[in-house]
CSV table of C-alpha atoms and ligand atoms in Angstrom, one decimal:
chain,number,residue,atom,x,y,z
A,140,MET,CA,0.0,0.0,0.0
A,141,LYS,CA,1.2,3.6,-0.6
A,142,ASP,CA,-0.2,4.8,2.8
A,143,LEU,CA,-2.5,3.5,5.5
A,144,ALA,CA,-5.1,4.7,7.9
A,145,PHE,CA,-6.6,2.6,10.7
A,146,TYR,CA,-9.6,3.5,12.8
A,147,ASP,CA,-11.1,1.4,15.5
A,148,GLY,CA,-10.2,-1.9,13.8
A,149,TYR,CA,-10.9,-0.9,10.2
A,150,SER,CA,-8.0,-0.1,7.8
A,151,SER,CA,-7.7,1.3,4.3
A,152,GLU,CA,-5.7,3.8,2.2
A,153,ILE,CA,-5.9,7.3,3.8
A,154,ASP,CA,-8.1,8.8,1.0
A,155,ASN,CA,-10.7,6.0,1.4
A,156,MET,CA,-11.1,6.5,5.2
A,157,THR,CA,-14.1,8.2,6.8
A,158,ILE,CA,-14.4,8.8,10.5
A,159,PRO,CA,-17.6,8.8,12.5
A,160,PHE,CA,-19.1,12.3,12.8
A,161,CYS,CA,-19.4,12.1,16.6
A,162,ASP,CA,-15.8,11.1,17.3
A,163,ARG,CA,-14.7,13.4,20.2
A,164,ALA,CA,-11.7,14.5,18.2
A,165,HIS,CA,-14.0,16.6,16.1
A,166,PHE,CA,-15.8,18.5,18.9
A,167,PHE,CA,-13.3,18.6,21.7
A,168,GLY,CA,-9.9,17.4,20.4
A,169,ASP,CA,-10.4,14.9,23.1
A,170,GLY,CA,-7.4,12.6,22.5
A,171,VAL,CA,-3.7,12.1,22.6
A,172,TYR,CA,-1.2,11.1,20.0
A,173,GLU,CA,2.3,10.0,19.1
A,174,VAL,CA,4.6,10.3,16.1
A,175,ALA,CA,7.6,8.1,15.5
A,176,MET,CA,9.8,7.4,12.5
A,177,ALA,CA,10.4,4.0,10.8
A,178,ARG,CA,13.3,3.0,8.7
A,179,ASN,CA,13.8,-0.5,7.2
A,180,TYR,CA,10.3,-1.2,8.6
A,181,THR,CA,11.7,-0.7,12.1
A,182,ILE,CA,10.1,1.9,14.4
A,183,TYR,CA,12.8,4.0,16.1
A,184,ALA,CA,12.4,4.3,19.9
A,185,LEU,CA,9.0,2.6,19.8
A,186,ASP,CA,9.0,1.7,23.5
A,187,GLU,CA,9.7,5.3,24.5
A,188,HIS,CA,6.8,6.5,22.3
A,189,ILE,CA,4.5,3.8,23.7
A,190,GLU,CA,5.3,4.8,27.3
A,191,ARG,CA,4.6,8.5,26.7
A,192,PHE,CA,1.4,7.6,24.8
A,193,TYR,CA,0.0,5.7,27.8
A,194,ALA,CA,1.2,8.5,30.2
A,195,SER,CA,-0.7,11.1,28.1
A,196,ALA,CA,-3.8,8.9,27.9
A,197,ASP,CA,-3.7,8.3,31.7
A,198,ALA,CA,-3.4,12.0,32.4
A,199,LEU,CA,-6.7,12.5,30.5
A,200,LYS,CA,-8.2,9.2,31.8
A,201,ILE,CA,-8.6,7.9,28.3
A,202,ASN,CA,-8.6,4.1,28.2
A,203,ILE,CA,-6.7,2.2,25.6
A,204,ALA,CA,-8.2,-1.1,24.5
A,205,TYR,CA,-4.8,-2.7,24.0
A,206,SER,CA,-1.9,-3.6,26.3
A,207,LYS,CA,1.4,-1.8,25.5
A,208,ASP,CA,2.7,-5.0,23.9
A,209,GLU,CA,-0.5,-5.5,21.9
A,210,LEU,CA,-0.4,-1.9,20.6
A,211,SER,CA,3.3,-2.2,19.7
A,212,SER,CA,2.7,-5.4,17.7
A,213,LEU,CA,-0.4,-4.0,16.0
A,214,ILE,CA,1.5,-0.8,14.8
A,215,CYS,CA,4.5,-2.9,13.7
A,216,SER,CA,2.3,-5.2,11.7
A,217,LEU,CA,0.6,-2.2,10.0
A,218,VAL,CA,4.0,-0.6,9.2
A,219,ARG,CA,5.0,-3.8,7.2
A,220,ARG,CA,2.0,-3.3,4.9
A,221,LEU,CA,3.4,-0.1,3.3
A,222,ASP,CA,5.4,-0.2,0.1
A,223,SER,CA,7.9,2.3,1.5
A,224,ASP,CA,10.3,1.1,4.3
A,225,GLU,CA,10.8,4.7,5.5
A,226,GLN,CA,7.7,6.1,7.2
A,227,SER,CA,6.2,8.6,9.5
A,228,VAL,CA,4.2,6.5,12.0
A,229,TYR,CA,1.4,8.5,13.6
A,230,TRP,CA,-1.2,7.1,16.1
A,231,GLN,CA,-3.8,8.6,18.4
A,232,VAL,CA,-6.5,7.6,20.8
A,233,THR,CA,-9.7,9.6,21.1
A,234,ARG,CA,-12.2,9.2,24.0
A,235,ARG,CA,-15.2,7.0,23.1
A,236,TYR,CA,-18.3,9.1,22.6
A,237,GLY,CA,-21.6,8.2,24.4
A,238,ASP,CA,-25.2,8.5,23.5
A,239,GLU,CA,-25.1,12.3,23.6
A,240,ALA,CA,-23.4,13.6,20.4
A,241,ARG,CA,-21.7,16.5,22.1
A,242,GLU,CA,-21.6,16.4,25.8
A,243,HIS,CA,-18.5,17.8,27.6
A,244,THR,CA,-18.6,15.2,30.4
A,245,TYR,CA,-17.9,11.5,29.8
A,246,SER,CA,-18.4,8.1,31.4
A,247,GLU,CA,-15.2,6.7,32.7
A,248,GLY,CA,-14.1,3.2,31.6
A,249,ALA,CA,-15.1,3.1,27.9
A,250,GLN,CA,-12.3,2.1,25.6
A,251,GLY,CA,-11.0,4.9,23.3
A,252,LYS,CA,-10.9,4.8,19.5
A,253,LEU,CA,-7.5,4.0,18.1
A,254,TRP,CA,-6.3,5.8,14.9
A,255,VAL,CA,-3.1,5.0,13.0
A,256,MET,CA,-1.8,6.9,10.0
A,257,LEU,CA,1.3,5.7,8.1
A,258,ARG,CA,2.9,7.7,5.3
A,259,PRO,CA,6.2,7.4,3.4
A,260,SER,CA,8.6,9.9,5.0
A,261,LYS,CA,12.3,10.4,5.8
A,262,ILE,CA,13.9,12.1,8.8
A,263,LYS,CA,14.8,15.7,8.1
A,264,ASP,CA,18.2,16.9,6.9
A,265,ILE,CA,20.0,17.7,10.2
A,266,TYR,CA,23.2,19.0,8.6
A,267,ASN,CA,22.0,22.4,7.5
A,268,PRO,CA,21.4,25.1,10.2
A,269,VAL,CA,17.8,26.5,10.5
A,270,LYS,CA,16.3,29.8,11.4
A,271,ALA,CA,13.8,30.5,14.2
A,272,ILE,CA,11.6,33.3,15.5
A,273,THR,CA,10.5,33.9,19.1
A,274,LEU,CA,6.9,34.2,20.2
A,275,PRO,CA,5.1,34.4,23.6
A,276,ASP,CA,3.9,31.0,24.8
A,277,THR,CA,0.2,31.5,25.3
A,278,ARG,CA,-0.7,27.8,25.7
A,279,TRP,CA,-2.3,26.0,28.6
A,280,HIS,CA,-0.3,24.6,31.5
A,281,HIS,CA,-0.5,20.9,30.6
A,282,CYS,CA,2.1,20.9,27.8
A,283,ASN,CA,3.5,17.6,29.1
A,284,ILE,CA,0.3,15.9,27.8
A,285,LYS,CA,0.6,15.2,24.0
A,286,SER,CA,-2.9,16.4,23.3
A,287,ILE,CA,-4.3,16.5,19.8
A,288,ASN,CA,-5.4,20.1,20.6
A,289,LEU,CA,-2.7,21.8,18.5
A,290,ILE,CA,-4.3,25.1,17.4
A,291,PRO,CA,-1.7,27.2,19.3
A,292,ALA,CA,1.1,25.1,17.7
A,293,VAL,CA,-0.5,25.6,14.3
A,294,MET,CA,-0.6,29.4,14.8
A,295,TYR,CA,3.1,29.5,15.9
A,296,ALA,CA,4.3,27.2,13.1
A,297,GLN,CA,2.4,29.3,10.5
A,298,LYS,CA,3.9,32.5,11.8
A,299,ALA,CA,7.4,30.9,11.6
A,300,LYS,CA,6.7,29.7,8.1
A,301,GLU,CA,5.5,33.2,6.9
A,302,GLN,CA,8.8,34.6,8.2
A,303,GLY,CA,10.9,32.0,6.4
A,304,ALA,CA,11.8,30.2,9.7
A,305,TYR,CA,11.8,26.5,10.5
A,306,GLU,CA,10.5,27.0,14.1
A,307,ALA,CA,8.9,29.4,16.6
A,308,ILE,CA,10.8,29.4,19.9
A,309,LEU,CA,8.3,30.1,22.8
A,310,TYR,CA,8.8,32.0,26.0
A,311,ARG,CA,6.7,32.6,29.1
A,312,LYS,CA,6.3,35.8,31.1
A,313,GLY,CA,9.7,36.7,32.5
A,314,GLY,CA,11.5,35.4,29.5
A,315,ARG,CA,11.7,31.7,30.4
A,316,VAL,CA,12.2,29.7,27.1
A,317,THR,CA,9.9,26.7,27.1
A,318,GLU,CA,10.0,24.9,23.8
A,319,CYS,CA,8.9,25.4,20.1
A,320,SER,CA,5.7,24.8,18.2
A,321,HIS,CA,6.7,21.2,17.5
A,322,SER,CA,10.3,20.8,18.8
A,323,ASN,CA,12.2,21.2,22.1
A,324,VAL,CA,15.0,23.8,22.3
A,325,HIS,CA,18.3,23.4,24.1
A,326,ILE,CA,21.5,25.5,24.4
A,327,ILE,CA,25.2,24.9,24.9
A,328,THR,CA,26.4,27.4,27.5
A,329,SER,CA,29.7,29.2,27.5
A,330,ASN,CA,31.1,26.6,29.9
A,331,GLY,CA,30.1,23.8,27.5
A,332,VAL,CA,27.0,22.6,29.4
A,333,PHE,CA,24.0,21.2,27.5
A,334,LYS,CA,21.1,23.2,29.1
A,335,THR,CA,17.5,22.1,28.4
A,336,ALA,CA,14.2,23.2,30.1
A,337,PRO,CA,13.1,20.8,32.8
A,338,ALA,CA,10.5,18.2,31.9
A,339,ASP,CA,7.7,19.8,33.8
A,340,ASN,CA,4.2,20.8,32.7
A,341,MET,CA,5.5,23.7,30.6
A,342,ILE,CA,7.0,21.5,27.9
A,343,LEU,CA,6.4,18.2,26.1
A,344,ALA,CA,9.4,16.1,27.1
A,345,GLY,CA,10.5,15.0,23.6
A,346,ILE,CA,11.8,11.6,22.8
A,347,ALA,CA,14.5,13.3,20.8
A,348,ARG,CA,15.3,15.5,23.8
A,349,SER,CA,15.9,12.3,25.9
A,350,HIS,CA,18.2,11.0,23.1
A,351,LEU,CA,20.2,14.3,23.2
A,352,ILE,CA,20.6,13.9,26.9
A,353,SER,CA,21.8,10.3,26.5
A,354,ALA,CA,24.2,11.6,23.8
A,355,CYS,CA,25.6,14.2,26.2
A,356,ARG,CA,26.0,11.7,29.1
A,357,SER,CA,27.8,9.2,26.9
A,358,LEU,CA,30.1,12.0,25.4
A,359,GLY,CA,30.9,13.4,28.9
A,360,ILE,CA,29.0,16.6,28.3
A,361,GLU,CA,27.4,18.0,31.5
A,362,VAL,CA,23.6,18.3,31.3
A,363,ASP,CA,21.6,20.9,33.2
A,364,GLU,CA,17.8,20.5,33.1
A,365,SER,CA,16.9,23.9,34.4
A,366,PRO,CA,15.0,26.9,32.9
A,367,PHE,CA,16.9,29.4,30.7
A,368,THR,CA,15.9,32.8,29.4
A,369,ILE,CA,15.8,34.4,25.9
A,370,ASP,CA,18.9,36.4,26.8
A,371,GLU,CA,20.8,33.3,27.7
A,372,MET,CA,19.7,31.6,24.5
A,373,MET,CA,20.7,34.6,22.3
A,374,ASN,CA,24.2,34.6,23.8
A,375,ALA,CA,24.6,30.8,23.9
A,376,GLU,CA,27.5,29.0,22.2
A,377,GLU,CA,25.0,26.8,20.2
A,378,ILE,CA,21.2,26.5,20.0
A,379,ILE,CA,19.8,23.1,19.1
A,380,LEU,CA,16.2,22.2,18.2
A,381,SER,CA,15.0,18.6,18.5
A,382,SER,CA,12.0,16.5,17.5
A,383,THR,CA,11.4,13.0,16.3
A,384,SER,CA,11.8,13.9,12.6
A,385,GLY,CA,14.4,16.6,13.1
A,386,MET,CA,16.5,14.9,15.7
A,387,CYS,CA,19.2,17.6,16.2
A,388,MET,CA,18.9,20.8,14.2
A,389,VAL,CA,21.4,23.6,14.9
A,390,CYS,CA,19.8,27.0,14.8
A,391,ASP,CA,21.9,29.9,13.5
A,392,SER,CA,19.4,32.7,13.3
A,393,ILE,CA,16.7,33.9,15.8
A,394,ASP,CA,14.5,36.9,14.9
A,395,GLY,CA,16.9,37.8,12.1
A,396,LYS,CA,20.0,37.9,14.4
A,397,SER,CA,22.9,35.5,14.0
A,398,VAL,CA,23.2,33.2,17.0
A,399,GLY,CA,25.4,30.3,18.1
A,400,GLY,CA,28.1,28.9,15.9
A,401,LYS,CA,30.7,29.2,18.7
A,402,ASN,CA,31.0,25.5,19.7
A,403,LYS,CA,30.6,23.5,16.5
A,404,ALA,CA,32.6,20.6,17.9
A,405,ILE,CA,30.0,19.9,20.6
A,406,ALA,CA,27.1,20.3,18.3
A,407,ASP,CA,28.7,18.0,15.7
A,408,ALA,CA,29.5,15.3,18.3
A,409,ILE,CA,25.9,15.3,19.6
A,410,ARG,CA,24.5,15.2,16.1
A,411,HIS,CA,26.8,12.4,15.2
A,412,TRP,CA,25.8,10.4,18.3
A,413,VAL,CA,22.1,10.7,17.7
A,414,MET,CA,22.3,9.9,14.0
A,415,THR,CA,24.5,6.9,14.6
A,416,ASP,CA,22.0,5.6,17.2
A,417,PHE,CA,19.1,6.0,14.7
A,418,ILE,CA,21.0,4.2,11.9
A,419,GLU,CA,22.1,1.4,14.2
A,420,LYS,CA,18.8,0.8,15.8
A,421,THR,CA,16.9,0.8,12.5
A,422,SER,CA,19.4,-1.4,10.5
X,612,PLP,N1,7.4,19.9,21.9
X,612,PLP,C1,6.3,19.9,21.2
X,612,PLP,C2,5.3,20.9,21.6
X,612,PLP,C3,6.0,19.0,20.2
X,612,PLP,O1,4.9,19.0,19.6
X,612,PLP,C4,7.0,18.0,19.9
X,612,PLP,C5,6.8,17.0,18.9
X,612,PLP,O2,5.8,16.9,18.3
X,612,PLP,C6,8.2,18.1,20.6
X,612,PLP,C7,8.4,19.0,21.6
X,612,PLP,C8,9.3,17.1,20.3
X,612,PLP,O3,8.9,15.8,20.8
X,612,PLP,P1,9.6,14.5,20.1
X,612,PLP,O4,11.1,14.6,20.3
X,612,PLP,O5,9.1,13.4,21.0
X,612,PLP,O6,9.2,14.4,18.7
């Protein structure tokens, strides 16, 4: 198949799929999701994505009809049905709707609807630096939940695109940098420390972020998981953005000003570590 959609036990090519009108995704965005990358029909960091998926679903009390092992096996079997061996692997669960078409409250215990979407895709080129803009972070305070409510992220990403940038870096009142529209952001400080926002409710703790931390630990680079400000970021030795599809993107321009570029050796070493890990684990 060229691509695949799965909904509540039924699967087809994406264009053939229809979704029940009353699915709570439509009225409330009442669901959580994951995105992983597959190469050679192997899903990279699947266990980590599965763990985060269940944690997000638990936080919203959405029940998943499968055990973690069953869900992993199901997704792996769907991945094998595509022609392309390099894929973006998306899945989400939405809360099961009741008799009332659009009622805010819900009955606990009902099993959610599982959606899966598979499309041919490759990881992004991580060897060319990217540009970013900054924007105030006006989102809710549950950013640790990977909710399908992504309208703020859509607005930020669109503003970045309109200004020719890859990402929008977000900051809260007082100048604390949180994350980006669809990536985490990290800095290398003047004393060679990898600094990344703490994994609290102000950010989504990225799987790629955890790989960057592993890279640093194995390379002997000190890691500091504490908040940093816009000023610290603008003066940092390097600024790195990370996400599942763009595992380690060096940022060389923020709001039109040149930034980073002062410790290429560290940035290169981290990038090399994560890319090697991806290649090895999907070979
Ligand atoms: N932060 C936000 C808001 C995101 O939406 C994402 C990815 O979608 C990330 C961070 C990066 O997470 P991951 O590395 O798991 O892709």
